[in-house]
Short mmCIF file of C-alpha atoms in Angstrom, two decimals:
data_model
loop_
_atom_site.label_atom_id
_atom_site.label_comp_id
_atom_site.label_asym_id
_atom_site.label_seq_id
_atom_site.Cartn_x
_atom_site.Cartn_y
_atom_site.Cartn_z
CA MET B 1 -3.31 -18.68 -15.60
CA ARG B 2 -0.57 -16.23 -14.60
CA ILE B 3 -1.14 -14.12 -11.49
CA LEU B 4 0.69 -11.15 -9.96
CA ILE B 5 0.06 -10.66 -6.24
CA THR B 6 1.34 -7.98 -3.84
CA SER B 7 1.38 -8.79 -0.13
CA GLY B 8 2.65 -7.47 3.20
CA GLY B 9 3.34 -3.85 4.11
CA THR B 10 5.83 -1.31 2.80
CA ALA B 11 8.35 0.44 5.06
CA GLU B 12 9.62 3.98 4.46
CA ARG B 13 13.20 4.49 5.62
CA ILE B 14 13.91 7.42 7.97
CA ASP B 15 17.59 6.64 8.44
CA ASP B 16 19.75 3.50 8.50
CA VAL B 17 18.08 2.14 11.64
CA ARG B 18 14.51 3.48 11.58
CA SER B 19 11.50 3.12 9.28
CA ILE B 20 7.81 4.06 9.17
CA THR B 21 5.72 1.00 8.49
CA ASN B 22 2.33 -0.59 9.18
CA HIS B 23 1.01 -3.72 10.88
CA SER B 24 0.33 -5.83 7.79
CA THR B 25 1.72 -9.35 8.18
CA GLY B 26 1.04 -10.57 4.65
CA GLN B 27 -1.07 -13.43 6.02
CA LEU B 28 -4.00 -12.75 3.71
CA GLY B 29 -1.70 -12.38 0.72
CA ARG B 30 -0.07 -15.70 1.57
CA LEU B 31 -3.42 -17.47 1.71
CA ILE B 32 -4.51 -15.95 -1.62
CA THR B 33 -1.23 -17.03 -3.20
CA GLU B 34 -1.59 -20.58 -1.86
CA GLU B 35 -5.17 -20.79 -3.15
CA PHE B 36 -3.98 -20.05 -6.69
CA LEU B 37 -0.90 -22.28 -6.41
CA ASN B 38 -3.09 -25.17 -5.26
CA ASN B 39 -5.05 -24.75 -8.48
CA GLN B 40 -2.06 -24.83 -10.84
CA ALA B 41 -1.64 -21.07 -11.41
CA GLU B 42 1.73 -19.43 -12.06
CA VAL B 43 2.24 -16.76 -9.39
CA ASP B 44 4.64 -13.83 -9.12
CA LEU B 45 4.49 -12.59 -5.52
CA VAL B 46 5.80 -9.12 -4.66
CA THR B 47 6.29 -8.92 -0.91
CA THR B 48 8.66 -7.91 1.88
CA SER B 49 11.25 -9.88 3.81
CA LYS B 50 9.27 -9.40 7.05
CA ALA B 51 5.93 -10.66 5.69
CA VAL B 52 4.89 -14.31 5.88
CA HIS B 53 5.43 -16.26 2.65
CA PRO B 54 4.13 -19.47 1.10
CA ALA B 55 6.36 -22.53 1.04
CA GLU B 56 8.66 -22.97 -1.95
CA ASN B 57 6.81 -24.01 -5.08
CA ASP B 58 7.91 -24.57 -8.67
CA HIS B 59 5.10 -22.27 -9.82
CA LEU B 60 5.98 -19.42 -7.42
CA ARG B 61 8.46 -16.57 -7.93
CA LEU B 62 9.17 -14.14 -5.07
CA TYR B 63 10.21 -10.50 -5.53
CA PHE B 64 11.21 -8.61 -2.38
CA ILE B 65 10.72 -4.87 -1.91
CA GLU B 66 10.89 -2.47 1.02
CA SER B 67 9.55 0.99 0.18
CA THR B 68 6.68 2.29 -1.93
CA GLN B 69 9.18 3.40 -4.57
CA ASP B 70 10.66 -0.13 -4.60
CA LEU B 71 7.14 -1.43 -5.19
CA VAL B 72 6.54 1.01 -8.06
CA ASP B 73 9.83 0.09 -9.73
CA THR B 74 9.27 -3.67 -9.32
CA LEU B 75 5.68 -3.59 -10.57
CA GLU B 76 6.55 -1.48 -13.59
CA ARG B 77 9.36 -3.88 -14.46
CA LEU B 78 7.23 -7.02 -14.05
CA LEU B 79 4.24 -5.55 -15.87
CA GLY B 80 6.53 -4.52 -18.70
CA GLN B 81 8.13 -7.96 -18.99
CA ASN B 82 5.15 -10.27 -18.46
CA GLN B 83 1.49 -10.50 -19.42
CA TYR B 84 -0.78 -11.32 -16.46
CA ASP B 85 -4.31 -12.63 -16.45
CA VAL B 86 -4.95 -11.25 -12.96
CA ILE B 87 -3.29 -8.74 -10.63
CA ILE B 88 -4.25 -8.86 -6.93
CA HIS B 89 -2.99 -5.82 -5.04
CA SER B 90 -3.38 -6.75 -1.37
CA MET B 91 -0.23 -5.00 -0.11
CA ALA B 92 -0.66 -2.29 2.53
CA VAL B 93 1.17 0.62 0.91
CA SER B 94 2.41 3.59 2.93
CA ASP B 95 0.51 6.79 2.15
CA PHE B 96 3.50 8.94 3.13
CA SER B 97 7.29 8.65 3.07
CA TYR B 98 10.01 10.46 5.00
CA GLU B 99 11.32 13.76 3.60
CA GLN B 100 12.99 15.74 6.39
CA SER B 101 13.41 15.98 10.16
CA PHE B 102 14.27 18.79 12.56
CA SER B 103 15.33 19.10 16.16
CA GLU B 104 13.30 21.65 18.12
CA GLU B 105 16.22 24.08 18.02
CA VAL B 106 16.72 23.91 14.28
CA PHE B 107 13.00 24.08 13.55
CA LEU B 108 12.51 27.18 15.72
CA SER B 109 15.55 28.83 14.17
CA ARG B 110 14.26 28.24 10.65
CA LEU B 111 10.71 29.27 11.58
CA ASN B 112 11.84 32.49 13.20
CA HIS B 113 13.95 33.31 10.17
CA VAL B 114 10.97 32.90 7.84
CA LEU B 115 8.69 34.90 10.16
CA GLU B 116 11.06 37.81 10.75
CA ASP B 117 9.29 40.33 8.53
CA LYS B 118 5.87 38.73 8.19
CA LYS B 119 2.59 39.88 9.67
CA TYR B 120 0.31 37.40 7.91
CA PRO B 121 -0.02 33.57 7.68
CA LEU B 122 2.71 31.54 6.01
CA THR B 123 2.13 30.38 2.43
CA LYS B 124 2.83 26.86 1.19
CA ALA B 125 5.88 28.19 -0.68
CA GLU B 126 7.30 29.60 2.53
CA VAL B 127 6.70 26.35 4.36
CA ARG B 128 8.60 24.58 1.57
CA GLN B 129 11.38 27.13 2.07
CA LEU B 130 11.48 26.33 5.76
CA ILE B 131 11.89 22.63 4.94
CA THR B 132 14.36 22.81 2.09
CA GLU B 133 16.69 25.43 3.58
CA SER B 134 17.30 23.41 6.71
CA GLU B 135 20.89 22.37 7.28
CA GLU B 136 19.67 19.06 8.67
CA THR B 137 19.67 16.54 5.83
CA GLN B 138 18.96 12.83 6.06
CA ALA B 139 21.67 11.32 8.21
CA HIS B 140 22.85 7.74 8.58
CA LYS B 141 21.26 7.89 12.03
CA ILE B 142 19.15 10.80 13.27
CA SER B 143 20.46 12.20 16.54
CA SER B 144 18.36 11.53 19.63
CA ASP B 145 19.82 14.60 21.36
CA THR B 146 16.54 16.54 21.35
CA ASP B 147 13.38 16.34 23.45
CA HIS B 148 11.12 16.51 20.40
CA LEU B 149 11.80 15.57 16.80
CA LEU B 150 9.70 17.20 14.10
CA MET B 151 9.32 15.19 10.92
CA VAL B 152 8.05 16.09 7.46
CA LEU B 153 6.36 13.38 5.39
CA LYS B 154 5.48 13.57 1.71
CA LYS B 155 2.71 11.77 -0.13
CA THR B 156 3.68 8.58 -1.95
CA PRO B 157 2.46 7.69 -5.46
CA LYS B 158 -0.86 5.86 -5.74
CA VAL B 159 0.49 2.52 -6.91
CA ILE B 160 -2.76 0.79 -7.85
CA GLN B 161 -3.69 3.57 -10.28
CA ARG B 162 -0.64 2.73 -12.43
CA ILE B 163 -1.49 -0.93 -12.97
CA LYS B 164 -4.28 -0.74 -15.55
CA LYS B 165 -2.39 1.95 -17.47
CA ILE B 166 0.31 -0.62 -18.18
CA GLN B 167 -1.85 -3.76 -18.51
CA PRO B 168 -5.45 -2.71 -19.25
CA SER B 169 -6.55 -6.24 -20.19
CA ALA B 170 -5.59 -7.84 -16.85
CA LYS B 171 -8.28 -8.35 -14.21
CA LEU B 172 -7.42 -6.13 -11.24
CA VAL B 173 -8.46 -6.87 -7.65
CA GLY B 174 -7.96 -4.03 -5.18
CA PHE B 175 -8.55 -3.78 -1.43
CA LYS B 176 -10.16 -1.04 0.63
CA LEU B 177 -9.56 -0.98 4.38
CA LEU B 178 -11.35 1.43 6.71
CA SER B 179 -11.71 1.34 10.48
CA ASP B 180 -14.85 1.29 12.62
CA VAL B 181 -17.34 2.56 10.05
CA SER B 182 -20.82 1.40 9.11
CA LYS B 183 -21.21 -1.26 6.46
CA GLU B 184 -22.92 1.34 4.24
CA GLU B 185 -19.96 3.73 4.45
CA LEU B 186 -17.47 0.91 3.86
CA ILE B 187 -19.27 -0.28 0.74
CA ALA B 188 -19.75 3.25 -0.61
CA THR B 189 -16.06 4.08 -0.16
CA ALA B 190 -15.02 0.77 -1.73
CA ARG B 191 -17.19 1.52 -4.77
CA GLU B 192 -15.52 4.92 -5.14
CA SER B 193 -12.12 3.20 -4.93
CA LEU B 194 -13.16 0.69 -7.59
CA VAL B 195 -13.95 3.49 -10.06
CA LYS B 196 -10.97 5.67 -9.17
CA ASN B 197 -8.48 2.82 -9.59
CA ASN B 198 -10.15 1.28 -12.66
CA ALA B 199 -10.31 -2.03 -10.81
CA ASP B 200 -12.51 -4.99 -11.74
CA PHE B 201 -13.12 -6.00 -8.13
CA VAL B 202 -12.47 -4.54 -4.72
CA LEU B 203 -12.43 -6.35 -1.38
CA ALA B 204 -13.92 -4.05 1.26
CA ASN B 205 -12.92 -4.73 4.88
CA ASP B 206 -13.01 -2.96 8.23
CA LEU B 207 -10.04 -3.10 10.61
CA SER B 208 -12.33 -3.21 13.65
CA THR B 209 -13.77 -6.56 12.48
CA ILE B 210 -10.38 -8.23 12.00
CA ASP B 211 -8.78 -10.46 14.63
CA ASN B 212 -7.02 -13.83 14.72
CA ASN B 213 -10.20 -15.79 13.97
CA GLN B 214 -12.27 -13.32 11.97
CA HIS B 215 -11.78 -11.19 8.87
CA ILE B 216 -15.05 -9.98 7.37
CA GLY B 217 -14.83 -8.86 3.76
CA TYR B 218 -17.20 -7.97 0.92
CA LEU B 219 -16.18 -8.51 -2.70
CA ILE B 220 -17.64 -5.88 -5.03
CA ASP B 221 -17.60 -6.03 -8.84
CA ARG B 222 -17.50 -3.34 -11.55
CA ASN B 223 -21.29 -3.09 -11.46
CA TRP B 224 -21.07 -2.07 -7.78
CA GLN B 225 -22.71 -5.34 -6.74
CA ILE B 226 -21.63 -7.26 -3.62
CA ILE B 227 -20.95 -10.64 -5.20
CA GLY B 228 -19.65 -12.38 -2.09
CA GLU B 229 -19.13 -12.07 1.65
CA ALA B 230 -16.40 -13.75 3.68
CA LYS B 231 -15.84 -14.12 7.42
CA THR B 232 -12.22 -15.30 7.60
CA LYS B 233 -8.98 -14.78 5.67
CA THR B 234 -9.30 -18.29 4.26
CA ASP B 235 -12.83 -17.49 3.09
CA ILE B 236 -11.56 -14.30 1.39
CA ALA B 237 -8.81 -16.19 -0.43
CA HIS B 238 -11.29 -18.79 -1.68
CA LEU B 239 -13.86 -16.16 -2.68
CA ILE B 240 -11.30 -14.24 -4.74
CA PHE B 241 -10.03 -17.40 -6.42
CA LYS B 242 -13.52 -18.68 -7.20
CA THR B 243 -14.53 -15.32 -8.70
CA ILE B 244 -11.36 -14.97 -10.77
CA ARG B 245 -11.55 -18.55 -12.05
CA THR B 246 -15.04 -17.81 -13.40
CA GLU B 247 -13.92 -14.52 -14.96
CA VAL B 248 -10.79 -15.83 -16.66
CA ASN B 249 -12.27 -19.11 -17.86
#
């Protein structure tokens, strides 16, 4: 069985010393990888240098990325070169990446220029003009010589939605993380994600229930059924492996 797993969290570069990232450690992805390695699977793990990784293993290949675009490029290359039985997309992918930044002075100057002859609300096109006509482009290091820094972020591509378009026969496991919602809302949102991403399974979890000793998750299948519940990261890894082993075999 050949498996492709993503793990950890992407980071979107602002300049040469700063990035926007998230708190994902890759711990769950590591445990899932180890579960499959312990059962003789061949695993390609796409992760980041800052995430935790499994120990070296003859059946494990690591591919390091940083940004969402790095992830897209790496996945498209691997999916084009190899045929996978299962793809487990547990990486926390940034929803937005850096596009532009402004000091207060530059932002007000550009805004006043756009508003000079206007007596009605700005359009999206004019906001784009405000952004793109700025003289401040991405620098090696953004100056800290301003009391407030205004930053523009742009939406990143939805990575999971590309996977089945390239390898429709592979079993796809996605993850849906919300925070402090009811179980009913979590499950409903996870089911929507399952359909939208053409996944075979989705692991629904709530950030407010996750700590060092607990990680509650619900595994949902294509029929919208909850086929398993886990209470720790180790339980989640075993639940996913057990379900996939049944599906593939």
